[in-house]
C-alpha positions as CSV (number, residue, x, y, z in Angstrom):
1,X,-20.3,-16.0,59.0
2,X,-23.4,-16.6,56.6
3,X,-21.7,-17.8,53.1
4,X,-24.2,-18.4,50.1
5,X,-23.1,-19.5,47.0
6,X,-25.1,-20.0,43.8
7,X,-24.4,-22.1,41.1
8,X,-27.1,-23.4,37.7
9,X,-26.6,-20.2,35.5
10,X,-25.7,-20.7,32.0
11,X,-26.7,-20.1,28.6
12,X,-29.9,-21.4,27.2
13,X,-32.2,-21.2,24.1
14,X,-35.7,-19.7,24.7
15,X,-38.2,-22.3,25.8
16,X,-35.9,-24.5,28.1
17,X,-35.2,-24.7,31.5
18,X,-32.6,-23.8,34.1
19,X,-32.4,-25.1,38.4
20,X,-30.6,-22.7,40.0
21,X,-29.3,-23.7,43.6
22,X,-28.0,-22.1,46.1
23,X,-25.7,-23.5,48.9
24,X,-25.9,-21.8,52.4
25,X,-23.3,-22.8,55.4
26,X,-23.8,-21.3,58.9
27,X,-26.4,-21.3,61.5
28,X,-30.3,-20.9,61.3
29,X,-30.9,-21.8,58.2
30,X,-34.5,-23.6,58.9
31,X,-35.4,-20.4,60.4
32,X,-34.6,-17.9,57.4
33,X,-36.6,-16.5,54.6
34,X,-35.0,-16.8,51.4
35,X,-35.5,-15.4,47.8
36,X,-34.1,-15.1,44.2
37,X,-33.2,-11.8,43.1
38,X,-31.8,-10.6,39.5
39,X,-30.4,-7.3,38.1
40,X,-30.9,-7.4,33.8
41,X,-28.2,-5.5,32.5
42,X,-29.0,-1.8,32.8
43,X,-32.0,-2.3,35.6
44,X,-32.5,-2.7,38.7
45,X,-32.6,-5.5,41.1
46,X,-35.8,-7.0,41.5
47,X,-37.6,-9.3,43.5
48,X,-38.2,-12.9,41.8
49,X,-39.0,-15.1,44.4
50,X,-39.6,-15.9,48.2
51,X,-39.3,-18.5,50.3
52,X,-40.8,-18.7,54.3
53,X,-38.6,-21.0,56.9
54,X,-42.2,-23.1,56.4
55,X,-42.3,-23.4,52.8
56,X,-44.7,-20.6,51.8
57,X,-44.0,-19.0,48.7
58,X,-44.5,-15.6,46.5
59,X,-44.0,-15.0,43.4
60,X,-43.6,-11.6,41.3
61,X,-46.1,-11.2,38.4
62,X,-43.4,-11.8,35.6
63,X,-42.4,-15.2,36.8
64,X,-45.5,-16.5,38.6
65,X,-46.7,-20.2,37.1
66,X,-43.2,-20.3,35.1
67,X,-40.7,-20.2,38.1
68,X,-41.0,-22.7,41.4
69,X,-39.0,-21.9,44.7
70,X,-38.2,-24.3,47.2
71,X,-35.8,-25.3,49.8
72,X,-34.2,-28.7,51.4
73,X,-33.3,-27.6,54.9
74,X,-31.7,-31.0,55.4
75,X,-29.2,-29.9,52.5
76,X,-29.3,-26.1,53.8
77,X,-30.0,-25.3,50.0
78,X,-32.9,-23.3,48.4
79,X,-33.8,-24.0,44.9
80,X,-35.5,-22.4,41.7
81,X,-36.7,-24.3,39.3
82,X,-37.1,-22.1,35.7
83,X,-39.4,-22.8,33.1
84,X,-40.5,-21.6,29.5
85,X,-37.3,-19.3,29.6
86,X,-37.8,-15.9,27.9
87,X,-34.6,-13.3,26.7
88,X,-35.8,-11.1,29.5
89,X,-35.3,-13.5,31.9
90,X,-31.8,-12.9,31.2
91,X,-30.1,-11.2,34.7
92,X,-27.8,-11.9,37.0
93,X,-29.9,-14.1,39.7
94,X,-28.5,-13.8,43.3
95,X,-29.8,-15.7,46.3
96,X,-30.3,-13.9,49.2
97,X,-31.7,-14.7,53.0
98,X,-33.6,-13.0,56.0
99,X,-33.9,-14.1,59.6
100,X,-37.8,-14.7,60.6
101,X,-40.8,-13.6,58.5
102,X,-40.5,-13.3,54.4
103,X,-41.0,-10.1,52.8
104,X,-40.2,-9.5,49.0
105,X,-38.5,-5.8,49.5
106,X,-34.7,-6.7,48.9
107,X,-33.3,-4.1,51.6
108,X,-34.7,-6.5,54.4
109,X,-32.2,-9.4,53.0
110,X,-29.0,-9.3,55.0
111,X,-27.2,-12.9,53.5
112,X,-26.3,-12.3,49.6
113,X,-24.7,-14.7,47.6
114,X,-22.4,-13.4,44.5
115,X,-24.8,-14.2,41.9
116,X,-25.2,-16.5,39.2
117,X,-25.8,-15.5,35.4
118,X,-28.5,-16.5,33.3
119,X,-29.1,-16.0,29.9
120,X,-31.6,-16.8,27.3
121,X,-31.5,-16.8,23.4
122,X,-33.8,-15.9,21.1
């Protein structure tokens, strides 16, 4: 069975940074598409960030030049790297993969992980 597992989440003042990882065992790794999702308390899950099996990325608007996906498929782990942290970047922040093609609509994800929270000061 697919297992991810995240881990990186913790508390931090606004300004600083944050690498959230996430740690996937099973097969086919190479081939998935994977992306960051995060629920802020009270709102909905949203789509944060993608990855393709070939490195491609996408970005939503609110994270786009602050946030950097990437994966190691040696290490079957997927990574994003979070900058210039902002209180509303505070969420829960789950990892979650696709077999094939990326897309950012989270009902096409079938692997989630049990998330990993983040939370920013002011």
């Amino acid at each position: 069975q697919v297992h991810l597992v995240e881990s990186g989440g913790g508390l931090v003042q606004a300004g600083g940074s944050l690498r959230l990882s996430c740690v996937a065992s099973g097969p086919t790794f190479s081939s998935r598409a994977m992306g960051w999702f995060r629920q802020a308390p009270g709102k909905e899950r949203g789509y944060v960030a993608v990855i393709s099996w070939n490195g491609g990325t996408y970005y939503a608007d609110s994270v786009k030049g602050r946030f950097t996906i990437s994966r190691d498929n040696a290490k079957n782990t997927v990574y994003l790297q979070m900058n210039s942290l902002q209180p509303e970047d505070t969420a829960i922040y789950y990892c979650a993969g696709k077999d094939y093609g990326a897309t950012t609509d989270q009902n096409d994800y079938r692997y989630w992980g049990q998330g990993t929270q983040v939370t920013v000061s002011s």
